[in-house]
Coordinates of C-alpha atoms in Angstrom, one line a residue:
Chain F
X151 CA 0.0 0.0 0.0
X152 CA 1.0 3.2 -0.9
X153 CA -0.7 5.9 1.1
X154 CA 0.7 8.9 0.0
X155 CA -1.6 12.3 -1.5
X156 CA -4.8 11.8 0.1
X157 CA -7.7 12.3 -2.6
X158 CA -10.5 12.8 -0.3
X159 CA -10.4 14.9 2.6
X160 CA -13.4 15.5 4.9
X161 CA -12.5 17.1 8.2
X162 CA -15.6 18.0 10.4
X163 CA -18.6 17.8 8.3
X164 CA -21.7 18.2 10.1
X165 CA -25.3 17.5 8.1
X166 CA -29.0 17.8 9.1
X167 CA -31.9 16.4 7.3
X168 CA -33.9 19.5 9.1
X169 CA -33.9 18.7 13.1
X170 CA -31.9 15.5 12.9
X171 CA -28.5 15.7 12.8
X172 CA -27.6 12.7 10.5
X173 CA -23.6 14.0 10.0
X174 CA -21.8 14.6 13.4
X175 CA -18.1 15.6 12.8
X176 CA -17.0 13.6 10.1
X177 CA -13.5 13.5 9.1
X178 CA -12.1 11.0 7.0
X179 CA -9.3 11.0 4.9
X180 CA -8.5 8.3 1.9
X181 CA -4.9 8.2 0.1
X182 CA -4.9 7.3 -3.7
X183 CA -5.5 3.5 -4.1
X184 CA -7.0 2.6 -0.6
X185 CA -10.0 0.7 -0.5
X186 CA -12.1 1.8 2.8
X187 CA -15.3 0.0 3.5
X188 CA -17.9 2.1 5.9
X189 CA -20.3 -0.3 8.0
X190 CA -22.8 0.5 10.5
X191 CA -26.7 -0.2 11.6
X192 CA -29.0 1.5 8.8
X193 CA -29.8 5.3 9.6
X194 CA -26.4 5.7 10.8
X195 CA -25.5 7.9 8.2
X196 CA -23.0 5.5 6.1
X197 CA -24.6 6.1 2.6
X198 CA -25.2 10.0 3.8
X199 CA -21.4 10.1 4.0
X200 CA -21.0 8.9 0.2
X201 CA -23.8 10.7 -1.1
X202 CA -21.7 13.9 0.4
X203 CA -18.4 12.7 -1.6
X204 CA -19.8 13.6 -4.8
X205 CA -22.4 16.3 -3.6
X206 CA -25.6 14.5 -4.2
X207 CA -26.4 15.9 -0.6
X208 CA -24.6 19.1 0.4
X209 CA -23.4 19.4 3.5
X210 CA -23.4 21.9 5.9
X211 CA -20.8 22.8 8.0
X212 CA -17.4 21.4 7.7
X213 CA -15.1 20.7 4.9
X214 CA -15.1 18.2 1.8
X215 CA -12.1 18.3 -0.7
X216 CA -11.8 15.9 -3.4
X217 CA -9.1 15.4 -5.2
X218 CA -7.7 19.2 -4.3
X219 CA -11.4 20.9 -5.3
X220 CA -13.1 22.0 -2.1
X221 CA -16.7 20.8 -2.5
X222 CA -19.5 23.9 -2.2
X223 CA -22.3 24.8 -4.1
X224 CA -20.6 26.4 -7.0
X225 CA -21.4 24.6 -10.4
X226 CA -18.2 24.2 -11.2
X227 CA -16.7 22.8 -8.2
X228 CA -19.7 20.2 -8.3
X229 CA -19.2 19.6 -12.1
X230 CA -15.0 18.9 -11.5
X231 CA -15.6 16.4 -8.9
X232 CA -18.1 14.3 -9.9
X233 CA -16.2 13.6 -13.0
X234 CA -13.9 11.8 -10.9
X235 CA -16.3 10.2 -8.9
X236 CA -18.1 7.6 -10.0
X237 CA -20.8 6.0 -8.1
X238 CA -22.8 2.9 -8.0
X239 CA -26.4 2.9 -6.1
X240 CA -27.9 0.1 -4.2
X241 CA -31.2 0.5 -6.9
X242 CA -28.7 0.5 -10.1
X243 CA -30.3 3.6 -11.4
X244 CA -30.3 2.3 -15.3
X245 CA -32.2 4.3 -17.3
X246 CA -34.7 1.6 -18.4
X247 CA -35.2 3.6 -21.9
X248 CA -31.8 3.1 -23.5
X249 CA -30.2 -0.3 -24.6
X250 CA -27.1 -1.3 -22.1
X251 CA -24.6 0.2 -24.2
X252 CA -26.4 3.8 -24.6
X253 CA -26.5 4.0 -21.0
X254 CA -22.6 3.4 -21.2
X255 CA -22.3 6.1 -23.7
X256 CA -24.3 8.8 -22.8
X257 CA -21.8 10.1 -20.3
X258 CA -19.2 9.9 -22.0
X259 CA -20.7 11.7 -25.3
X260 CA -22.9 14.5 -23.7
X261 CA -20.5 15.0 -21.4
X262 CA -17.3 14.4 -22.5
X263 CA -17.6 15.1 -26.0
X264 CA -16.3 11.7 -27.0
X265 CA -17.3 10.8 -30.5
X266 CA -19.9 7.7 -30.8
X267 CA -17.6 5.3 -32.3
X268 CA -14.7 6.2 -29.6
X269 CA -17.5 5.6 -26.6
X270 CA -18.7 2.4 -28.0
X271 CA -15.8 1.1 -28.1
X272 CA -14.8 1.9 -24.6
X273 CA -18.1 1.1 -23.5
X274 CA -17.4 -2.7 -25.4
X275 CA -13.8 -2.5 -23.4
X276 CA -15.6 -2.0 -19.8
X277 CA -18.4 -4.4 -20.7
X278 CA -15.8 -7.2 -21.3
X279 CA -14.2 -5.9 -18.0
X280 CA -17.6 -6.8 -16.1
X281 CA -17.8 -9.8 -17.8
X282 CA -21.0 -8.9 -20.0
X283 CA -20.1 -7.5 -23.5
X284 CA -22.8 -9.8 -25.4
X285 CA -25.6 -8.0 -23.3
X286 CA -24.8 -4.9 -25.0
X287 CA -27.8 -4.5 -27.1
X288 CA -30.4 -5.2 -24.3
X289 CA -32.5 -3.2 -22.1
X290 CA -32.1 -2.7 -18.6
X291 CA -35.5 -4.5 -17.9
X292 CA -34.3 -7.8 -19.9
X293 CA -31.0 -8.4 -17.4
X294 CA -30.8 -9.7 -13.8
X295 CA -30.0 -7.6 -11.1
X296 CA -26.6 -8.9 -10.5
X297 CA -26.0 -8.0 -14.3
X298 CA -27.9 -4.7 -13.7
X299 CA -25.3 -4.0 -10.9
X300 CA -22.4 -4.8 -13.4
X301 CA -23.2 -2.7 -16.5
X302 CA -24.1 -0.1 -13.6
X303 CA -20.5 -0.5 -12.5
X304 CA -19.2 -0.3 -15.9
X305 CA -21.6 2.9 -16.7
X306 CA -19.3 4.4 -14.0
X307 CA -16.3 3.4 -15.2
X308 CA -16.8 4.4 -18.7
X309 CA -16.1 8.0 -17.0
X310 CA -12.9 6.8 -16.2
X311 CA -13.1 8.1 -12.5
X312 CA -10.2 8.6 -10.2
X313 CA -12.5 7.5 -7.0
X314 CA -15.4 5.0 -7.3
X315 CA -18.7 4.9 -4.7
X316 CA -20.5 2.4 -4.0
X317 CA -23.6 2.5 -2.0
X318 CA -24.5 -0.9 -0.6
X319 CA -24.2 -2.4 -4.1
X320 CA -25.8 -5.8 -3.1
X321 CA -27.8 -4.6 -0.8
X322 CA -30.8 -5.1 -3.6
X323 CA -30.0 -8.3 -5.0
X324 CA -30.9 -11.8 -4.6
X325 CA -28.0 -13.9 -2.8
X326 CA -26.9 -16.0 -5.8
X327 CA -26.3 -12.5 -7.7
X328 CA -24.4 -10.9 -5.1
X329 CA -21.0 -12.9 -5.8
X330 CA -21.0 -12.4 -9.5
X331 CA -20.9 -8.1 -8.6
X332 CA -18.2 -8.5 -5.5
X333 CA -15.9 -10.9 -7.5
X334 CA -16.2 -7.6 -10.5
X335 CA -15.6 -5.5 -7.6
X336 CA -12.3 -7.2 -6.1
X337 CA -11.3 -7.0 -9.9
X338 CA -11.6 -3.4 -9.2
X339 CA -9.7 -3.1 -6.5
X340 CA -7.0 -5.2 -7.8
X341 CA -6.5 -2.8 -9.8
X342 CA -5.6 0.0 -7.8
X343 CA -9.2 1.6 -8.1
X344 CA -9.5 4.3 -5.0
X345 CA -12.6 3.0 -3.5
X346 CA -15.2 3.6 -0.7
X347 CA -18.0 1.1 -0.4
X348 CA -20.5 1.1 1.9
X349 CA -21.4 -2.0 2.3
X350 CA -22.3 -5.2 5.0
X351 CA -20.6 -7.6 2.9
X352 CA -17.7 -8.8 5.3
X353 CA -16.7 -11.0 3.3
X354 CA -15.5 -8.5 0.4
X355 CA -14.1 -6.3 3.3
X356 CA -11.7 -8.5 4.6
X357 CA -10.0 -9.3 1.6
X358 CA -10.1 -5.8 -0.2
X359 CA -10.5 -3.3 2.4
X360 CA -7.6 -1.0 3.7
X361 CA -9.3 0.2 6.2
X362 CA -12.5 -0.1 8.0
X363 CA -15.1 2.6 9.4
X364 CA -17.6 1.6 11.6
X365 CA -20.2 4.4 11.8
X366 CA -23.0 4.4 14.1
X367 CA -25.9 7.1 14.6
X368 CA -24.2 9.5 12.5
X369 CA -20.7 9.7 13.7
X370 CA -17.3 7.5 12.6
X371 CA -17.3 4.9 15.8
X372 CA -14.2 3.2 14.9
X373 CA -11.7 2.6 12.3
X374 CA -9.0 -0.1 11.8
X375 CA -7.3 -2.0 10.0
X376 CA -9.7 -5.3 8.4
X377 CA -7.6 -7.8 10.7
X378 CA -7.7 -6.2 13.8
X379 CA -11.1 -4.3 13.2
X380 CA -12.9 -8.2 12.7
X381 CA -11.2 -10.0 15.4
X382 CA -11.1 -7.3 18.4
X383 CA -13.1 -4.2 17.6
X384 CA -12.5 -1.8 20.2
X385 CA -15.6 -0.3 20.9
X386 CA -18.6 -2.0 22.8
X387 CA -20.9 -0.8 20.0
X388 CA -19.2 -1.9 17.0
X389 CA -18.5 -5.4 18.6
X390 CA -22.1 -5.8 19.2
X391 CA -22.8 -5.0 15.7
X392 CA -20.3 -7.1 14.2
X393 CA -21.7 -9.9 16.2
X394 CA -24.9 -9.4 14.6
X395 CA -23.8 -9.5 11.3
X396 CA -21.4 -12.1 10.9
X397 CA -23.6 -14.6 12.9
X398 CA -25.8 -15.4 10.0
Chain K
X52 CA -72.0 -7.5 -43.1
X53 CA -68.7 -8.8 -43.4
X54 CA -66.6 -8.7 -40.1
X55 CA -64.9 -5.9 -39.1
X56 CA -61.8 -5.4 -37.0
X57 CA -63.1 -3.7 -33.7
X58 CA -61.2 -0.3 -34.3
X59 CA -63.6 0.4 -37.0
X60 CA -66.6 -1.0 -35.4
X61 CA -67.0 2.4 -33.6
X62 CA -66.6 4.2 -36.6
X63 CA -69.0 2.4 -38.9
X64 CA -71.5 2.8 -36.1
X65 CA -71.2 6.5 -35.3
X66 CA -71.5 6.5 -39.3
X67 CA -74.9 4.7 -38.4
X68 CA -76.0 6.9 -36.1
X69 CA -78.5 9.4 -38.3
X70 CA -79.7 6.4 -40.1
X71 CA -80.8 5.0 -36.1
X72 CA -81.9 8.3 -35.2
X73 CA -83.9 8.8 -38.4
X74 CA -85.5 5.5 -37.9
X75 CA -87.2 6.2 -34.9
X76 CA -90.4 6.8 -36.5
X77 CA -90.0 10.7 -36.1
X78 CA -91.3 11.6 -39.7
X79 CA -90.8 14.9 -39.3
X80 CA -86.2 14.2 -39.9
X81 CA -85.7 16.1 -42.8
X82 CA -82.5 14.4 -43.8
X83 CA -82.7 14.9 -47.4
X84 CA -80.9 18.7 -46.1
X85 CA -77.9 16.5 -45.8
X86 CA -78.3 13.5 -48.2
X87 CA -75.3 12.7 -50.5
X88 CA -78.0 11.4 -52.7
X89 CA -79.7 14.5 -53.8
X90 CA -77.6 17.6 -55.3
X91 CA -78.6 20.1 -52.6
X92 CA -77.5 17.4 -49.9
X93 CA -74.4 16.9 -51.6
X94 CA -73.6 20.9 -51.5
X95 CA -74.6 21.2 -48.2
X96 CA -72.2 18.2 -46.6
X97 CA -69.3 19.1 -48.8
X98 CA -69.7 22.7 -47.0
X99 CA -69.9 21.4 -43.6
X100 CA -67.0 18.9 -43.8
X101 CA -65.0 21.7 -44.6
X102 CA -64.8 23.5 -41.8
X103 CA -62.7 20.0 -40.7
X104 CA -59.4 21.5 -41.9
X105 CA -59.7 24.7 -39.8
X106 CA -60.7 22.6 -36.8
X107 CA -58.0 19.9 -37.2
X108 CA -55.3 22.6 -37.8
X109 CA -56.1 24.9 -35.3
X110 CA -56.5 22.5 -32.3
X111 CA -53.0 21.1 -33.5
X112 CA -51.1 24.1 -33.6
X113 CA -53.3 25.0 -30.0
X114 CA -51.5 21.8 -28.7
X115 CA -47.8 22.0 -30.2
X116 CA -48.0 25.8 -28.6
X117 CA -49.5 24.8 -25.5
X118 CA -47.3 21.4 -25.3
X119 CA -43.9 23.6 -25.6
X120 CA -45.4 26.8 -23.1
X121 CA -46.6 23.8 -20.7
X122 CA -43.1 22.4 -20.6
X123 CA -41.3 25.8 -20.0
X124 CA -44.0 26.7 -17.4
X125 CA -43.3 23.1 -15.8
X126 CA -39.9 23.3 -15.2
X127 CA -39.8 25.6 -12.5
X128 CA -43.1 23.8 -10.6
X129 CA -40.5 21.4 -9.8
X130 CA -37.1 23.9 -9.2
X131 CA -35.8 23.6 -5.7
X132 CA -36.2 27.4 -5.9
X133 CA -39.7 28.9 -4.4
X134 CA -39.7 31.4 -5.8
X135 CA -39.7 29.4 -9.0
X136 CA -42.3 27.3 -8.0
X137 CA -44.8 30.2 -6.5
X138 CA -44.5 31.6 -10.4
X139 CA -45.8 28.1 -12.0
X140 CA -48.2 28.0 -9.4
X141 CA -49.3 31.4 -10.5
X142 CA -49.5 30.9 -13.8
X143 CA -51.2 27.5 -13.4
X144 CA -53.9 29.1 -11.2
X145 CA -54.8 32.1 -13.5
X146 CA -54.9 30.1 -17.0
X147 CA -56.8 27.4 -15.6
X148 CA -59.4 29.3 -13.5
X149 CA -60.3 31.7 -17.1
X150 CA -63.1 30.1 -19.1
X151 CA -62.1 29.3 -22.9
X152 CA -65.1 31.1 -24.2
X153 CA -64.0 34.6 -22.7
X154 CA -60.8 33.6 -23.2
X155 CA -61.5 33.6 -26.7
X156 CA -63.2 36.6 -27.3
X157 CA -61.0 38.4 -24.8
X158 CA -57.5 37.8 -27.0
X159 CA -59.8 38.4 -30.6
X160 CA -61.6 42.1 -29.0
X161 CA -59.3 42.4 -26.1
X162 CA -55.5 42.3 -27.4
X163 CA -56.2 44.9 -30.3
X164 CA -57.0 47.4 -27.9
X165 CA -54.6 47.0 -25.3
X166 CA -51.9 46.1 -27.6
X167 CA -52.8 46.9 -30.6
X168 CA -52.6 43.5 -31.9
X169 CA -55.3 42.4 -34.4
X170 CA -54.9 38.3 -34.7
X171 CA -57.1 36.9 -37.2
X172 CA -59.7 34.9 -36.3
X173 CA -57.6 31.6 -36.7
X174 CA -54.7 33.1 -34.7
X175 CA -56.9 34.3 -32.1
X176 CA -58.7 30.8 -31.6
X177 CA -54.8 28.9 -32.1
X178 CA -53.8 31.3 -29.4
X179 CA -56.8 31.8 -26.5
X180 CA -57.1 27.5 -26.9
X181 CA -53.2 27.4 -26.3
X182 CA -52.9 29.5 -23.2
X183 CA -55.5 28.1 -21.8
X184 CA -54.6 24.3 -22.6
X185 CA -51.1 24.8 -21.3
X186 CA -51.9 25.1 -17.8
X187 CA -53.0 22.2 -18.3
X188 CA -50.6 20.5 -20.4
X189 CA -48.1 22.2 -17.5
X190 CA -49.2 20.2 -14.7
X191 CA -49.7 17.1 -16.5
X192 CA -45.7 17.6 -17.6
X193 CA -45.0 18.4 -13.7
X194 CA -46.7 15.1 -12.8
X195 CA -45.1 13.3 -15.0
X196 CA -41.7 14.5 -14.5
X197 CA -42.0 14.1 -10.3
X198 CA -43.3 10.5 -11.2
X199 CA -39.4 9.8 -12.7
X200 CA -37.6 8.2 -9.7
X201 CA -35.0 10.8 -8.0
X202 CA -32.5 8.2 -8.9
X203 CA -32.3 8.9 -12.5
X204 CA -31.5 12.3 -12.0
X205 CA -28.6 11.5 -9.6
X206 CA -27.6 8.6 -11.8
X207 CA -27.6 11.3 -14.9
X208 CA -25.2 13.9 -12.8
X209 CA -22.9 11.2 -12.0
X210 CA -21.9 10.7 -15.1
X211 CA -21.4 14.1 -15.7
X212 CA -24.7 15.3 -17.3
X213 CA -26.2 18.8 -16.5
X214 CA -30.0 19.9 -15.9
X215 CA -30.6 20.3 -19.3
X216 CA -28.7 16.7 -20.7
X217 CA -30.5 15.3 -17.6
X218 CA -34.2 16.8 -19.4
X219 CA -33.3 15.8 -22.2
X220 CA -32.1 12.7 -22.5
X221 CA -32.9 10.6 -19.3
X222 CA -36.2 12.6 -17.4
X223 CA -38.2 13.7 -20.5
X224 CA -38.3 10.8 -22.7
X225 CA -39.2 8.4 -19.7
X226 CA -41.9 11.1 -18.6
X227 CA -43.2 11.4 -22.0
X228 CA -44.4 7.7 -22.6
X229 CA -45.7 7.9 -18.9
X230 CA -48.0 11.1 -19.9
X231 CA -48.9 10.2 -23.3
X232 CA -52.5 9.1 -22.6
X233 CA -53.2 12.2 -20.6
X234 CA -51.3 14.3 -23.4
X235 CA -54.1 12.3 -25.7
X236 CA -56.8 13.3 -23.5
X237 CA -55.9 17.0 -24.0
X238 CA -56.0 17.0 -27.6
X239 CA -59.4 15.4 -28.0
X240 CA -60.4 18.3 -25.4
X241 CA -59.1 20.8 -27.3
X242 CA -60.9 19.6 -30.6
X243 CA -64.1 19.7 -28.5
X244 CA -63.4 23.2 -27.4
X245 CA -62.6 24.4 -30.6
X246 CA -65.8 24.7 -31.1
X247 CA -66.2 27.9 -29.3
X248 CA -63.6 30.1 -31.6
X249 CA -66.7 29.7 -34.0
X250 CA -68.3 32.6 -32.0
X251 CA -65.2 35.0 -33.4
X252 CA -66.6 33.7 -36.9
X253 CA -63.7 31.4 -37.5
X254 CA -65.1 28.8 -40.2
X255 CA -64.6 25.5 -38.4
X256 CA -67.3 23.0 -38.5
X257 CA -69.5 23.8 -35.8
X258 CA -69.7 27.7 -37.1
X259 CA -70.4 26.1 -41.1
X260 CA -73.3 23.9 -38.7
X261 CA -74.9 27.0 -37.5
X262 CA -74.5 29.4 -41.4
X263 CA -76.2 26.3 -42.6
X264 CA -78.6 25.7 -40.5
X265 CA -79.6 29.8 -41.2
X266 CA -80.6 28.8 -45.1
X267 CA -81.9 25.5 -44.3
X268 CA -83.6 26.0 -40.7
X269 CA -82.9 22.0 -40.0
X270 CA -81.0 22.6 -37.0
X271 CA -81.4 18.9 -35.4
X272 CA -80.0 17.1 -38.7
X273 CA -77.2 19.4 -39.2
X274 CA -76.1 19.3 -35.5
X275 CA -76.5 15.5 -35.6
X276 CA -74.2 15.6 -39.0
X277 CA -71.5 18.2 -36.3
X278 CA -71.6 16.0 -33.9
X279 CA -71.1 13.0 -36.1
X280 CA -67.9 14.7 -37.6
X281 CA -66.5 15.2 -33.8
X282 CA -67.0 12.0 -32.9
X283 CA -65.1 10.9 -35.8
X284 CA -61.8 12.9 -35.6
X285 CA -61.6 12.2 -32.1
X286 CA -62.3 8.4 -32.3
X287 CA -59.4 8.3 -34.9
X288 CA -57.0 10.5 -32.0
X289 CA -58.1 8.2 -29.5
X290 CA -56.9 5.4 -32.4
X291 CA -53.5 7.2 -33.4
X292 CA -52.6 8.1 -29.4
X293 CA -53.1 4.1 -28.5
X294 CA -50.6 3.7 -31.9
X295 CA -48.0 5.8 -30.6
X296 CA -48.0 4.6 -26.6
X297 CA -47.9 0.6 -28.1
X298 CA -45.1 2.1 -30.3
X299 CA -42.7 3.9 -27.3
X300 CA -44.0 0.8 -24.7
X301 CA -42.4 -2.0 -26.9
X302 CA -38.8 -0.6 -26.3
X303 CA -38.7 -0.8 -22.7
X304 CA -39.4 -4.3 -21.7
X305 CA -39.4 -5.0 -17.9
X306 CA -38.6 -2.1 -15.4
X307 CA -35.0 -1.7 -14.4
X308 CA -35.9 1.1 -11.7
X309 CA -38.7 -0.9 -9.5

């Protein structure tokens, strides 16, 4: 691991969804190439703190910079960093009324002014990277969800991002599909992809995470390092939690 | 009679319809006023259908106005901005609360005064039928745009596309195919109210029904022939909007976004 320049920096970040205070002090910094996997019990602010990365949700006190832009309001500033974020949702977020490789293109071509020949064939290049180049001319609505999650993955990556999001990519699929998007995701990090994943899959964070962030009722609990976070988590809470999930 | 498909069962009936009403045993039906069999008759219907181009055209244009204004005045019902939003809701509440028929004959007598603007009687009809269709049209457009999951929009910025990209290519054409039947409804409504710029003395077919019925004092025939001709044009909508939603529904099979 080489943890140098950090790419994300979030020091004190405080959000409210009007009275409740879903953000409390969040600071968080991830190096180029680290793989950091955020856990905690639902509503405790885990997919709030992604959503804030690329400025889905604005934050409201405290400080976000990615990739040396500071995150605010501006248009611009917005517009810089989410093209190099890419994020996967837990509900794929395909548009249903473009084949799969559209949705792969439209990004790059609206966006990026690529020509349509140049983003189909990167679009065929990061379809063969998830494993899924011969559903290229379907709809959406014709794949399962585990191939949804794929092309949804390789939507991102079609941006070629610096950072990718994921927000509890399995969370929505059926078990037998949930393998067949991790295994695409370890690919990922193989590859030296910067990566923050929100996810409960313990699995997947052992063997690719860098570091673990245990978040509970909107504030970072604990982090550590996968081997010692698993097998003595220092906080009461977290060990509770942990308990919970990996018993099943 | 040999077997027709069902689409044009409605059609051959309405078609049907004086004969039924005729044969009621009311001698007193004059229908040889309209009868393609004698010269007179044949005179007469050739001036009543007509009036369909002026109708046709007219509630068309009304609805490729209104259609564009209702867009524009839907965007900002759904801006995070309130101030934004307090404007549609303005707009929306004025144009739908003023009756077409005052409408009408406000923007034909009204607008040459105040603005000194003298619209012909078409123009005036195209444009009165417009405004007041696209308050409409405006919050049908809202509805269907809100009924888009949030999720497309976020998906569309991630990969980098702006409010307008997002519009274009990823809310609007997934809101359109959701709002078509309602956008349907509105035209056949509009045909229907069409009707009323005869008062101006535009030449559409219900204002030939009444000049004709002054020469030939048969109102309830010629009326029944108007009504006929409505029923027609907006049975053959109802046919064409059907067309088009089977057409846009047969590219999107299942539903990616629950």
């Amino acid at each position: 691991m080489t943890a140098t320049t950090p790419v994300i920096e979030m020091s004190d970040v405080n959000k409210w969804f009007g009275d409740f205070h879903v953000l409390k002090d969040i600071s968080l910094s991830v190096s180029t190439g680290e793989r950091i996997v955020i856990c905690g019990p639902s509503g405790s602010g885990k997919s709030t703190v992604v959503r804030c990365i690329n400025g889905l949700e604005h934050h409201q006190q405290g400080k976000i910079v990615v990739d040396g832009t500071e995150l605010t309001n501006k248009r611009q500033s917005l517009a810089k960093i989410r093209a190099e974020v890419g994020m996967v949702f837990q509900q794929f977020n395909l548009f249903p009324h473009l084949s799969v490789l559209q949705n792969l293109t439209l990004g790059p071509i609206k966006s990026r002014g690529l020509s349509k020949a140049d983003a189909e064939a990167r679009a065929m290049e990061y379809l063969e990277r998830v494993h899924i180049p011969e559903q290229a001319d379907k709809r959406p609505g014709q794949l399962s969800g585990g191939q949804q999650q794929r092309v949804a993955i390789a939507r991102s990556l079609c941006m070629e991002p610096k950072i990718m999001l994921f927000d509890e990519p399995t969370s929505a699929l059926d078990p037998e599909m949930i393998a067949e998007v991790l295994e695409v995701m370890l690919e990922l990090a193989d590859e030296g992809m910067t990566m923050i994943v929100v996810t409960h899959e313990m699995g997947f964070a052992r063997k690719a995470a860098d570091l673990m962030v245990f978040m509970d009722e909107g504030r970072i609990v604990e982090t550590g390092k996968p081997d010692v976070f698993f097998d003595a988590p220092k906080t009461e809470r977290c060990t509770q939690f942990l308990e919970q999930i990996l018993h099943h | 009679m040999i077997a027709l498909s069902t689409r044009f069962k409605w059609l051959a009936m309405c078609l049907l319809l004086p004969l039924l009403v005729s044969g009621c045993g009311n001698s007193n039906l004059k229908w040889y006023v309209v009868s393609p069999l004698t010269e007179n008759g044949r005179i007469n219907l050739k001036f009543l259908i007509a009036g369909t181009w002026n109708t046709l055209s007219m509630s068309f244009l009304a609805l490729l106005i209104s259609i564009v204004v209702g867009l524009l005045i839907a965007i900002p019902g759904i801006a995070k901005n309130r101030g934004a939003r307090k404007a549609n809701m303005f707009y929306v509440e004025i144009f739908r609360s003023i009756p077409l028929l005052p409408l009408i004959l406000w923007v034909y007598y009204g607008l040459p005064e105040i603005a000194g603007i003298q619209l012909d009687y078409f123009w005036a009809g195209v444009l009165a039928l417009a405004i007041s269709d696209s308050a409409f049209e405006a919050e049908i457009f809202r509805a269907g745009i809100q009924s888009i999951p949030r999720g497309q929009s976020e998906a569309a910025s991630t990969v980098g596309l702006n409010y307008y990209q997002n519009m274009r290519y990823v809310v609007l054409p997934q809101a359109i195919k959701r709002i078509l039947p309602a956008l349907g409804n509105q035209f056949a409504y509009m045909v229907k109210m069409s009707a009323l710029v005869s008062v101006i003395g535009l030449q559409e077919l219900t204002r030939r029904a009444n000049e004709l019925i002054v020469t030939e004092y048969r109102a309830l025939e010629i009326y029944t022939i108007l009504i006929v001709e409505y029923l027609i044009i907006i049975l053959i909508i109802g046919q064409g909007v059907r067309w088009l939603e089977r057409k846009m529904g047969s590219d999107e099979s299942g539903n990616a976004n629950q």
